[in-house]
Short mmCIF file of C-alpha atoms in Angstrom, two decimals:
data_model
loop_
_atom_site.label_atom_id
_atom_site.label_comp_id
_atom_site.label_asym_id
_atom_site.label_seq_id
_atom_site.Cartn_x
_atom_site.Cartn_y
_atom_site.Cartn_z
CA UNK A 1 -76.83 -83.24 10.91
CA UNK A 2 -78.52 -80.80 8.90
CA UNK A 3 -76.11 -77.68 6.62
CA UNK A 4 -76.43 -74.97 9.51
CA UNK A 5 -75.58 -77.72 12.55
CA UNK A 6 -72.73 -78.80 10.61
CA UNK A 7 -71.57 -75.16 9.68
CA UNK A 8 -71.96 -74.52 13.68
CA UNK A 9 -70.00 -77.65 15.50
CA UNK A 10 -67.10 -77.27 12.33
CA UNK A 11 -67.20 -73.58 13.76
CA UNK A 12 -66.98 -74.77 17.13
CA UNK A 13 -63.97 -77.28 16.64
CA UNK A 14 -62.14 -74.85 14.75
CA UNK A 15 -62.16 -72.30 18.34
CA UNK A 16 -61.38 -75.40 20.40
CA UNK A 17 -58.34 -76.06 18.10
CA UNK A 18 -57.23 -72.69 18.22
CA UNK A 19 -57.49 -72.42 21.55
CA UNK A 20 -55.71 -75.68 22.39
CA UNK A 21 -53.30 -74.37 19.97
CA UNK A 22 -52.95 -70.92 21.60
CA UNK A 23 -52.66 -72.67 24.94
CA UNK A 24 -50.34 -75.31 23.99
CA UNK A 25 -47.70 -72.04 22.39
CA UNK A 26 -48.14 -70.38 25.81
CA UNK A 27 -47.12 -73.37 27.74
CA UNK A 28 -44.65 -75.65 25.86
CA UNK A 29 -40.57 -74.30 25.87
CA UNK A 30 -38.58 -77.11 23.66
CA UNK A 31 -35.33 -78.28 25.20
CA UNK A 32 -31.86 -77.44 24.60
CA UNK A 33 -29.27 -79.76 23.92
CA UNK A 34 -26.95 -80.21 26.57
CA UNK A 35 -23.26 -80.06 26.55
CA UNK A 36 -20.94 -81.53 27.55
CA UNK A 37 -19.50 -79.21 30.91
CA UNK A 38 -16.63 -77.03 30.05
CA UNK A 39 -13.82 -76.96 32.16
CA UNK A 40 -12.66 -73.92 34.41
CA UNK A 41 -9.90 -73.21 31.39
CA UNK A 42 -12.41 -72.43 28.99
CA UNK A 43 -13.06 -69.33 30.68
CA UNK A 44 -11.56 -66.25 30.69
CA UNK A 45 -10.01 -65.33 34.62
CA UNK A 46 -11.85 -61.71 34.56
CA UNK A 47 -14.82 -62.56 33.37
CA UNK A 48 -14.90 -64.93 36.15
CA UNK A 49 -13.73 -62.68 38.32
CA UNK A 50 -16.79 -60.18 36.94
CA UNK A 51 -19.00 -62.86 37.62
CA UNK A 52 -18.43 -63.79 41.03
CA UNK A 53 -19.25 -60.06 41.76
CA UNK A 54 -22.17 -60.22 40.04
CA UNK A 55 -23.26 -63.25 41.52
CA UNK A 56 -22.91 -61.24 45.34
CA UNK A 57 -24.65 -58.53 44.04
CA UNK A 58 -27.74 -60.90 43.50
CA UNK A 59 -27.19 -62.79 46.22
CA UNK A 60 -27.08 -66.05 44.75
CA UNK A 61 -25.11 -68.13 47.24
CA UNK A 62 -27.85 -67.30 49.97
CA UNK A 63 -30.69 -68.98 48.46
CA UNK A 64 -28.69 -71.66 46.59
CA UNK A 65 -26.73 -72.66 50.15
CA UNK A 66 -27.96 -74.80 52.93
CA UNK A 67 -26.26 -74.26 56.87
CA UNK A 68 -23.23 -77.17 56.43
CA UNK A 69 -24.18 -78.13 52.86
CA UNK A 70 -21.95 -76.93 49.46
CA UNK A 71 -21.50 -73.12 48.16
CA UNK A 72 -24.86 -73.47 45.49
CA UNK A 73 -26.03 -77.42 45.71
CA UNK A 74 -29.51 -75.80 46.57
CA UNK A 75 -31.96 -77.27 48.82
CA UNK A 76 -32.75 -74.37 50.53
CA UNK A 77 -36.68 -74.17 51.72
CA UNK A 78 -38.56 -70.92 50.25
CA UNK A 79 -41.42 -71.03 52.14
CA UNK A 80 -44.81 -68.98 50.36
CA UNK A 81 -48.28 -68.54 50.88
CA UNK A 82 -48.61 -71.65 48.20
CA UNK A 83 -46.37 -74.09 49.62
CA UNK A 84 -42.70 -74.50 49.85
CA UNK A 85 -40.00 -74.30 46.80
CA UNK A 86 -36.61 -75.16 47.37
CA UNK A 87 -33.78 -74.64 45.73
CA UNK A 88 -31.85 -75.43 42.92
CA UNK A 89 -28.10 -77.22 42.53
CA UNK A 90 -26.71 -74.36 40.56
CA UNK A 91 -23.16 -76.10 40.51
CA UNK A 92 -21.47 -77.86 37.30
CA UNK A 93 -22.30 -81.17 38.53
CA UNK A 94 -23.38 -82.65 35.01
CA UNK A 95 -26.65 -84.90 36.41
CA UNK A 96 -28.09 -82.95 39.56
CA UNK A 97 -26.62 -79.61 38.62
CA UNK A 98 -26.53 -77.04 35.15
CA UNK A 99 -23.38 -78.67 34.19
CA UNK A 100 -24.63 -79.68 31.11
CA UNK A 101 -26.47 -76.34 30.06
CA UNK A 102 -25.01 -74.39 27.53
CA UNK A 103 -24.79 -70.66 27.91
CA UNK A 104 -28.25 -70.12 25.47
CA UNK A 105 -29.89 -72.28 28.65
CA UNK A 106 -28.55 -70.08 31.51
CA UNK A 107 -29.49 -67.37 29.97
CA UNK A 108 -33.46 -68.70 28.84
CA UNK A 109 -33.55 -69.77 32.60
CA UNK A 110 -32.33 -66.23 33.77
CA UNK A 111 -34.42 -64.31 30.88
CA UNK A 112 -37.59 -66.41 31.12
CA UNK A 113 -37.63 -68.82 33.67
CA UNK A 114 -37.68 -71.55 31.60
CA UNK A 115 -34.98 -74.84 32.53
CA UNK A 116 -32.80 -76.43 29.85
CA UNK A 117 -35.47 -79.53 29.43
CA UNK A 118 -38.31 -76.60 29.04
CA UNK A 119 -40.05 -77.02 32.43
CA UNK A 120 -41.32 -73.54 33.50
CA UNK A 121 -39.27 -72.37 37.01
CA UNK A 122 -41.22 -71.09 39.97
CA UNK A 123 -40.69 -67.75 40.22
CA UNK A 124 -39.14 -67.84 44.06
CA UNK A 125 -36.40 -67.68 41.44
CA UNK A 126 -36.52 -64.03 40.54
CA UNK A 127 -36.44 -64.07 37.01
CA UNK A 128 -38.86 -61.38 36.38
CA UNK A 129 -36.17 -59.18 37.46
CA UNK A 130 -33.48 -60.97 36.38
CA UNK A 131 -35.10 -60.45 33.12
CA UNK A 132 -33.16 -56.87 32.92
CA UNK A 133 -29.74 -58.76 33.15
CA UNK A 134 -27.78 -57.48 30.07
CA UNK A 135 -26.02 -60.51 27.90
CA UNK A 136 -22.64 -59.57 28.65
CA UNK A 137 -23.72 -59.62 32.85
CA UNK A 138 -25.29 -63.73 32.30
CA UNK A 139 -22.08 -64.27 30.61
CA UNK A 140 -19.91 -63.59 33.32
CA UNK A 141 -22.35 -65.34 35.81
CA UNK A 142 -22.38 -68.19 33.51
CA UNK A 143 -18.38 -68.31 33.39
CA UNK A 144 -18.71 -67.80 37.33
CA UNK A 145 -20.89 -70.85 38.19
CA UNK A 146 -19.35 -72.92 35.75
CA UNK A 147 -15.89 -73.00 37.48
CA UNK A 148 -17.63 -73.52 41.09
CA UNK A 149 -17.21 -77.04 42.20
CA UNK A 150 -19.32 -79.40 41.11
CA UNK A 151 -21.75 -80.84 43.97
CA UNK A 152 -23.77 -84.03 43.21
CA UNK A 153 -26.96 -83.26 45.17
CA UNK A 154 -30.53 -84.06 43.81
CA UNK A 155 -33.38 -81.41 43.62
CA UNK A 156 -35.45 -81.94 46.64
CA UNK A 157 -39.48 -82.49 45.95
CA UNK A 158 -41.46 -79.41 46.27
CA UNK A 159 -44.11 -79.29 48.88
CA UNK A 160 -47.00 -77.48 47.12
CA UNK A 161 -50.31 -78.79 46.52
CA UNK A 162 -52.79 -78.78 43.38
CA UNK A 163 -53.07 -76.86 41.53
CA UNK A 164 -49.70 -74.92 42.53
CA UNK A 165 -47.58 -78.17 41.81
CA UNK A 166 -48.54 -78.12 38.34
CA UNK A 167 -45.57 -76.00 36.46
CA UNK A 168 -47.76 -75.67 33.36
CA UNK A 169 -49.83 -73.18 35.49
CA UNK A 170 -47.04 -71.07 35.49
CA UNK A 171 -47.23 -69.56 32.08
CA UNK A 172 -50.21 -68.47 33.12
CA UNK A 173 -48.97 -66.62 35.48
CA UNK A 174 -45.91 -65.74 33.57
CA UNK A 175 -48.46 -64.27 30.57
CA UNK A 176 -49.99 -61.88 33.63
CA UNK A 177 -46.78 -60.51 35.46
CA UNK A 178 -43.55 -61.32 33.29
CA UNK A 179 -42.50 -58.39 31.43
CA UNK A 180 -40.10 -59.13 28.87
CA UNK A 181 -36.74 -56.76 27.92
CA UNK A 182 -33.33 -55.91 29.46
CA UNK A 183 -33.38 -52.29 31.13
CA UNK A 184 -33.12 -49.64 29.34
CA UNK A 185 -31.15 -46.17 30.72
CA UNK A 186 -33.16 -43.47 31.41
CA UNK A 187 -31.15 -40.41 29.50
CA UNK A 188 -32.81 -37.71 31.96
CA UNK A 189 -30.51 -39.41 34.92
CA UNK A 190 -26.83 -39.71 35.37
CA UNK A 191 -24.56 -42.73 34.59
CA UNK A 192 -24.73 -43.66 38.23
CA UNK A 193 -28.29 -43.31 38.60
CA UNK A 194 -28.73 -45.58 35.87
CA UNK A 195 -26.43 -48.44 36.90
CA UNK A 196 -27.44 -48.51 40.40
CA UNK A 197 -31.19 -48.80 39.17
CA UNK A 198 -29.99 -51.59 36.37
CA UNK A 199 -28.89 -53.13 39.44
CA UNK A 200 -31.68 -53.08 41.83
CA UNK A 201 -33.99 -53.83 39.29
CA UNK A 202 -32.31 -56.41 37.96
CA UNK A 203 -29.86 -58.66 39.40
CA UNK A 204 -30.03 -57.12 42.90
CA UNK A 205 -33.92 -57.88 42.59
CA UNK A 206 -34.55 -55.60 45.73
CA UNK A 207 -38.11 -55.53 44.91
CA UNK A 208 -38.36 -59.06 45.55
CA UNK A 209 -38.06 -58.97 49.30
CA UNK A 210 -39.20 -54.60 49.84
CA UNK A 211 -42.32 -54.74 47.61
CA UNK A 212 -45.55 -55.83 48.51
CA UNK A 213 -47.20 -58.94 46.77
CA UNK A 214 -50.86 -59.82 45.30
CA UNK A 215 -52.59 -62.76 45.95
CA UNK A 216 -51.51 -64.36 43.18
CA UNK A 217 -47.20 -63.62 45.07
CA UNK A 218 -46.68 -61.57 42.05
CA UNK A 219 -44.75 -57.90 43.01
CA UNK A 220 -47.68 -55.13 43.36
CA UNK A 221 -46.29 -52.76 41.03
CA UNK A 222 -47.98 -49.84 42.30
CA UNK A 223 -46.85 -50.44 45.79
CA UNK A 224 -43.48 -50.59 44.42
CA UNK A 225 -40.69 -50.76 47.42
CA UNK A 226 -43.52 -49.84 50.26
CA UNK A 227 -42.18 -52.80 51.95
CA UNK A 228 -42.75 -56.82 52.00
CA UNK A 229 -42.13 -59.94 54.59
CA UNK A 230 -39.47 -63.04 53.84
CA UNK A 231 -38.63 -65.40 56.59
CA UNK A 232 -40.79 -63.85 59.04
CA UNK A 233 -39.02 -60.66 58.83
CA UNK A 234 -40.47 -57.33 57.72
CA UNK A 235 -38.44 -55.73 54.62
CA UNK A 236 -38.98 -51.85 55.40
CA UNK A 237 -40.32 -49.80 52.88
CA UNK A 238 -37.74 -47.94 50.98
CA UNK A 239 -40.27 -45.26 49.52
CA UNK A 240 -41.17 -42.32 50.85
CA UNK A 241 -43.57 -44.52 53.37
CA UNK A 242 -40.59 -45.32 55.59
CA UNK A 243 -40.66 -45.52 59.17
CA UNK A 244 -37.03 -44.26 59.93
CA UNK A 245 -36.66 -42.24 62.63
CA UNK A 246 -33.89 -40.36 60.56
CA UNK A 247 -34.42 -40.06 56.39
CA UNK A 248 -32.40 -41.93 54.01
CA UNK A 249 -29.93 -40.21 51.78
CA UNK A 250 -27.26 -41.58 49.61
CA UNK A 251 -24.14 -41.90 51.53
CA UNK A 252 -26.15 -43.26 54.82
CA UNK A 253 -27.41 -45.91 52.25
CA UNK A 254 -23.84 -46.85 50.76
CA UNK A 255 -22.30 -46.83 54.01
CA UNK A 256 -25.30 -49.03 55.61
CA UNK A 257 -25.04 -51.44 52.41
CA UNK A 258 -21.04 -51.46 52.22
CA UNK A 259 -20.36 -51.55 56.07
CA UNK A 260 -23.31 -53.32 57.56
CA UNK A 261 -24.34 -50.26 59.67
CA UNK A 262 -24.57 -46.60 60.09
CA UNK A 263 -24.71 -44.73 63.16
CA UNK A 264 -28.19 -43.58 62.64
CA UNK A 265 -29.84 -46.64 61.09
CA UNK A 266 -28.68 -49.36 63.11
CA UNK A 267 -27.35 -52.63 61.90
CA UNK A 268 -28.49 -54.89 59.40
CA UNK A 269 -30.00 -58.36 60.26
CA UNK A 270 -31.88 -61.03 59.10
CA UNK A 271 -31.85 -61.52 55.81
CA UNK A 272 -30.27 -57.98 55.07
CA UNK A 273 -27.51 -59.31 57.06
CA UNK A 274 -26.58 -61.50 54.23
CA UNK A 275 -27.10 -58.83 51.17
CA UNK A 276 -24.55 -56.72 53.19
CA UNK A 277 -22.20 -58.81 54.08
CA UNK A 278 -22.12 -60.14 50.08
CA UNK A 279 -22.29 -56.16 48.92
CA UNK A 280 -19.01 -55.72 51.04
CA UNK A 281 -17.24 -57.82 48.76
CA UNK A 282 -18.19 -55.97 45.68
CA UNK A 283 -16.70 -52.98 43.77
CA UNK A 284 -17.73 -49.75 46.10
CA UNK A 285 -18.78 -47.80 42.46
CA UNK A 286 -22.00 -50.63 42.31
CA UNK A 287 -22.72 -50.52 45.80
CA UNK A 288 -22.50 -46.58 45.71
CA UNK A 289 -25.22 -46.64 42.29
CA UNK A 290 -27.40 -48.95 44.53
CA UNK A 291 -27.26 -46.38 47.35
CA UNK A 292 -27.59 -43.34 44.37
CA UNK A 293 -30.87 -44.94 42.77
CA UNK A 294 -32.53 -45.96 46.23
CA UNK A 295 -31.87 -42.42 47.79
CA UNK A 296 -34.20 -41.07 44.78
CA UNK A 297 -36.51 -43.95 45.06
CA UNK A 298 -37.01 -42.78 47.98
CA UNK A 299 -36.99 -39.06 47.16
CA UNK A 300 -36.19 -35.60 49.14
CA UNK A 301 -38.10 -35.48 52.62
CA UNK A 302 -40.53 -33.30 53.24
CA UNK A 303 -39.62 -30.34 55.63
CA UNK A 304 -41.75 -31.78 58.20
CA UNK A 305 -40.01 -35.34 57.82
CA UNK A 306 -36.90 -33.33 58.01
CA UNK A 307 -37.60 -31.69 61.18
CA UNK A 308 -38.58 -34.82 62.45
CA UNK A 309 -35.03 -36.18 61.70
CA UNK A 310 -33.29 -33.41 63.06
CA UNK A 311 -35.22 -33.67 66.41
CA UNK A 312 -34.38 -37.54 66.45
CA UNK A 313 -30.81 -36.77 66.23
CA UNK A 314 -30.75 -33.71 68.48
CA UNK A 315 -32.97 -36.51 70.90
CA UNK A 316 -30.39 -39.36 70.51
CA UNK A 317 -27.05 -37.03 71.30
CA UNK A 318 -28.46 -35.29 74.11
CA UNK A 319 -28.30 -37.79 76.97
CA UNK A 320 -30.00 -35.40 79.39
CA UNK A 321 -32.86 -35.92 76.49
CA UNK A 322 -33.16 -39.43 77.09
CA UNK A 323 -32.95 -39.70 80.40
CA UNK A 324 -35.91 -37.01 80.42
CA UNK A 325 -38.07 -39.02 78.27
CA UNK A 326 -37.71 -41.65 80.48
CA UNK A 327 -39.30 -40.33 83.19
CA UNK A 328 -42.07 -38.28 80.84
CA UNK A 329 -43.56 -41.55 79.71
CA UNK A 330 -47.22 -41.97 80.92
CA UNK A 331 -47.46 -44.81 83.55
CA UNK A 332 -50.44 -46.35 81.14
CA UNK A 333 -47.31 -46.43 78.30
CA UNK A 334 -44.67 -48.41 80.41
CA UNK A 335 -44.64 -51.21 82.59
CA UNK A 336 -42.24 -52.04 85.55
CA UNK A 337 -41.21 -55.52 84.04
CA UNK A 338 -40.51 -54.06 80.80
CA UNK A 339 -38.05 -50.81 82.37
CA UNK A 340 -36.42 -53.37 84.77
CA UNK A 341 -35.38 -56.10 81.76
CA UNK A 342 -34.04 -53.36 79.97
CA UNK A 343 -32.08 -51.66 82.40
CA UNK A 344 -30.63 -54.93 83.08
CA UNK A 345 -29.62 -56.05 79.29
CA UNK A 346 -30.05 -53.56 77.22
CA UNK A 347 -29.07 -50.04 78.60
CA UNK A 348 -25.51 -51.22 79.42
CA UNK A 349 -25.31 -51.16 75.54
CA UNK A 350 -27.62 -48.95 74.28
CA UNK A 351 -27.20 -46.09 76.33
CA UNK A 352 -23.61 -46.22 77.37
CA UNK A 353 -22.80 -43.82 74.61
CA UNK A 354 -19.76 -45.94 72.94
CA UNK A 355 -20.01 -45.50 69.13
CA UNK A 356 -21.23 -48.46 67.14
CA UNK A 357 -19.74 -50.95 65.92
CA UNK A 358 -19.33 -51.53 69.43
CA UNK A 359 -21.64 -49.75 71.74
CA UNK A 360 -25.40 -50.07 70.80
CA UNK A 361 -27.56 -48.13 68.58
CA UNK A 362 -29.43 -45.45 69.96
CA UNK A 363 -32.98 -46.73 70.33
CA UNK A 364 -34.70 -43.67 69.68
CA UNK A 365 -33.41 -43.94 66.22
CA UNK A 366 -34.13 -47.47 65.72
CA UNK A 367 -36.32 -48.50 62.59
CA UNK A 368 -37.60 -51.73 63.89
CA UNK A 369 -39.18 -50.03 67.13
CA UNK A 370 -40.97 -46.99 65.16
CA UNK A 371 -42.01 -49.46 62.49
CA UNK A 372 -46.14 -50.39 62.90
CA UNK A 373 -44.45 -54.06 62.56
CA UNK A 374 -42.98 -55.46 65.88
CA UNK A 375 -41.89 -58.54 64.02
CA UNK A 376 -38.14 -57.59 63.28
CA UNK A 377 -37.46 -56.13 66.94
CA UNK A 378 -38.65 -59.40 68.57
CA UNK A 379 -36.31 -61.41 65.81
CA UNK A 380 -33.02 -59.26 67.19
CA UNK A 381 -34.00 -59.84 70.52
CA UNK A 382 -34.34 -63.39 70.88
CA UNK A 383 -31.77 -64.15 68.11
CA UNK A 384 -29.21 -60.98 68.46
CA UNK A 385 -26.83 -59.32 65.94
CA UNK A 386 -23.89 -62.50 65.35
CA UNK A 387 -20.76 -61.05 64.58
CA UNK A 388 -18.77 -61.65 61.63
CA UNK A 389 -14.94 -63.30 61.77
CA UNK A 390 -12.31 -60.84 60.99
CA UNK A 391 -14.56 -58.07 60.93
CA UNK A 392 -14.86 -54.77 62.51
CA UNK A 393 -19.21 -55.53 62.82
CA UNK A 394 -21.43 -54.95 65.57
CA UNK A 395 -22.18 -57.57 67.65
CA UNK A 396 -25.20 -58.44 70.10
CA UNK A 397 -26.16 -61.48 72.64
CA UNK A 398 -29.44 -62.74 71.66
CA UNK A 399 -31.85 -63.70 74.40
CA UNK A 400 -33.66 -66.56 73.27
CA UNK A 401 -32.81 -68.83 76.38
CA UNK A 402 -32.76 -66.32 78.97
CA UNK A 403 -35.93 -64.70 78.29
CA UNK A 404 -39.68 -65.95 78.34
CA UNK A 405 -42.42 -64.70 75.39
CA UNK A 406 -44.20 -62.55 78.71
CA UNK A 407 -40.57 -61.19 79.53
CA UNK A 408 -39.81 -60.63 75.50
CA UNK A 409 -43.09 -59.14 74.94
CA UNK A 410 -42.93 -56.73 78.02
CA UNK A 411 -39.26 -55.76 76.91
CA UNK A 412 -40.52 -54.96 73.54
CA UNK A 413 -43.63 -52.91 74.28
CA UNK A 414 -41.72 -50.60 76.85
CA UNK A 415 -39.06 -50.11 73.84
CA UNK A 416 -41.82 -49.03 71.92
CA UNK A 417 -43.49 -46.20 74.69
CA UNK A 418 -40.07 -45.29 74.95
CA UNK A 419 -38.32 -44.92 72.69
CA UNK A 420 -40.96 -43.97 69.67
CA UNK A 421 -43.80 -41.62 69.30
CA UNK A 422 -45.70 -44.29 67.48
CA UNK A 423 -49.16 -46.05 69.29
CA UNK A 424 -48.78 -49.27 71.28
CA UNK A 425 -48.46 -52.35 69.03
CA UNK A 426 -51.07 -55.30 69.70
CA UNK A 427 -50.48 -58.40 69.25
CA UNK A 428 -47.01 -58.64 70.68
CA UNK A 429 -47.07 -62.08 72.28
CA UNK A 430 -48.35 -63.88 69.41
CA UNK A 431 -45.11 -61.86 67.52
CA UNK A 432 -42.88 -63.01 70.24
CA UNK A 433 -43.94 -66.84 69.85
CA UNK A 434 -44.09 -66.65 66.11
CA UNK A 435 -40.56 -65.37 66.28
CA UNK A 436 -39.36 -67.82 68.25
CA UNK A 437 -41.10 -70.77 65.94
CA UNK A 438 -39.52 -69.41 62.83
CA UNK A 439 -36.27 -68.65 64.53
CA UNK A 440 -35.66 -72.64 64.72
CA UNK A 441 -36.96 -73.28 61.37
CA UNK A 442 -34.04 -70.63 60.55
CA UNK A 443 -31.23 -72.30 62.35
CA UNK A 444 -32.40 -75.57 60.53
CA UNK A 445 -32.39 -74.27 56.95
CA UNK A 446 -30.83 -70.85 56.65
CA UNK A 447 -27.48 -70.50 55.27
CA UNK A 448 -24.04 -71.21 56.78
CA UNK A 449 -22.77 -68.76 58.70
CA UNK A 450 -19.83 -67.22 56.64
CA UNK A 451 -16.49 -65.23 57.70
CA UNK A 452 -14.98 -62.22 56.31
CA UNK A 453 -13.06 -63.11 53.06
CA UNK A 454 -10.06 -65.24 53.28
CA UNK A 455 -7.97 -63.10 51.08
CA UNK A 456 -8.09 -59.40 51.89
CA UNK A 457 -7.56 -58.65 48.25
CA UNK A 458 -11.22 -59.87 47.90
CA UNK A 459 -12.49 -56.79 49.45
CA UNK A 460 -12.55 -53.51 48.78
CA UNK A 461 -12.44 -50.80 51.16
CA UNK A 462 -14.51 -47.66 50.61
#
């Protein structure tokens, strides 16, 4: 090999090093030692206590929580557009759980999304937001899940195929969308403004489920809360691109998040059902932040938004209103099959005029039938609204095994002629039958169904 050749290859080896090198920094996370699993004494009773909120407010015991299974032993299916990812055992069990993690290795998991051997975690675990969890806040969640009891219960084998089983492809993916760095207060907004948006951008990792995603699943940042899908339900967009009949502001937010409902909203369900249910166990200043920050996400409505409020409510108390748009709905909009099935199961309800919890929501200010997705209507009406032991919640029959797709999909586009001034959705069988697959996939998989708290000091009224 002549001086120049040599010169050339030597230069050539030394990029492939480098790069190998760079690569191998990007994609290797050394373990941590493990420990041996401290007992319940070792921590402090508040900061447990602090923790178990903390661990509602992110809703960990939904995704870490199979129907019948133990509070956190994982195993619960997260199904994506790359495969499925379940769960982890998040209990103290020292072989199949983090019982052997010290508090560096909960925290690198929560900061990084790294495990305590230094395998890379799919990010169905939300770590990119969890990312903006303060040290003192992993702490108390550490304290919290450490005095849980321990479950033995293996992790259960992904189902993704190449190259998306490969964990080392997540750094990649990690060096693209992973933004490092706890939040930091904005000193233009109030001290409430600034928790409740360290909480939804954080632990509460709203974003996960209301924004958009690219096709890579990462969060589209400039489509930020514009609204996403999980489970086969639509997450509405919390911007100013919502479909609400009625706006958004603050105290119709806390009261939705705290109570479950509000009187001109509707009721939460699906997998809102079980953020609510956890937020009504937290302190009512963090829910109330939440409701703060997402009332200015979403901003001040326009005058003509506002109008079109107003005229939704002024619609929804005026019975005489109703019962005139009824009758002012083009023939080409309704359809006989459709008017009859709801006459017959929903109106006794929904237009009896008894408040909610226990009368029906008015359906002219219903979110799910003005939203351009039919998906979360045909969900509540094969599955219903389940109530909730001990608690003063709405409740609602689902029709599932009294009802056909043709008679569900009828049912749904009269709702929509209706009750909205929206266009006709298309597709609505398909919806329907989709709803009704996923619906049994659900029952299989989702979470137990759980009760009001056992000890009333547990909750907090507003």
């Amino acid at each position: 090999m002549t001086g120049p050749s040599r010169i050339v290859a030597s230069i050539v080896a030394i990029v492939l090093l480098g790069g190998a090198a760079a690569a191998f920094a990007i994609v290797w996370r050394p373990a941590i030692a493990a420990v041996e699993p401290p007992g319940p004494l070792a921590f402090d009773a508040a900061l447990v206590k602090r923790g178990r909120d903390l661990a509602a407010i992110g809703n960990c015991n939904d995704c870490h929580t199979v129907r019948g299974a133990k509070n956190f032993a994982g195993g619960l299916p997260v199904r994506t557009p790359f495969g499925t990812v379940f769960s982890s055992n998040i209990t103290p069990d020292a072989e199949t759980g983090i019982g052997r993690w010290s508090e560096a290795a909960f925290r690198r998991a929560m900061r990084s999304g790294v495990n305590r051997e230094g395998q890379h975690l799919y990010p169905t675990f939300p770590y990119d937001h969890f990312t903006n969890v303060s040290d003192e806040d992993d702490r108390a969640l550490y304290a919290f899940l450490m005095t849980r009891q321990p479950v033995r219960a293996p992790a259960r084998e992904n189902q993704l195929s190449f190259p998306f089983n490969q964990r080392l492809a997540i750094a990649g993916w990690k060096l693209l969308f992973l933004r490092h760095g706890t939040y930091q207060p904005d000193p233009k907004q109030s001290a409430e403004w600034n928790r409740g948006a360290y909480l939804v951008e954080g632990l509460a990792h709203c974003g996960a489920c209301h924004t958009p995603r690219n096709v890579l699943g990462a969060e589209r940042n400039s489509a930020q809360f514009a609204g996403g899908d999980v489970d086969n339900w639509h997450a509405y967009a919390l911007n100013d691109q919502s479909h609400a009949p009625v706006p958004w502001d603050a105290e119709a937010l806390f009261a939705y998040l705290r109570n479950g409902w509000h009187p001109d909203h509707g009721t939460a369900r699906g997998p809102m059902a079980e953020v609510v249910s956890n937020l009504s166990s937290v302190p009512s200043s963090d829910v109330r932040a939440i409701a703060v920050y997402m009332a200015g996400v979403s901003g001040a409505p326009t005058p003509d938004r506002k109008r079109q409020g107003e005229a939704a409510l002024e619609q929804a108390k005026s019975s005489a209103t109703s019962s005139a748009k009824a009758s002012s709905v083009p023939a080409s909009q309704t359809n006989a099959a459709g008017a009859s099935i709801y006459t017959a199961a929903c109106a006794p309800c929904h237009a009896s005029e008894r408040p909610l919890p226990y009368g029906g929501v008015n359906l002219a200010l219903s979110t799910a039938i003005a939203s351009p997705d039919p998906r979360n209507l045909a969900n509540v009406v094969l599955s219903g609204v389940q109530a909730i032991e001990g608690e003063r919640s709405p409740i609602m029959p689902g029709f599932a095994a009294s009802m056909t797709d043709a008679q569900v999909s009828a049912l749904l586009s009269y709702l929509r002629a209706r009750f909205s001034n929206q266009p006709p959705w298309s597709g609505v069988e398909k919806t329907v039958q989709d709803a009704r697959r996923a619906q049994t996939a659900f029952v299989l998989t989702s979470p137990a169904p759980r009760s009001a708290p056992a000890d009333p000091q547990q909750r907090e009224k507003p």
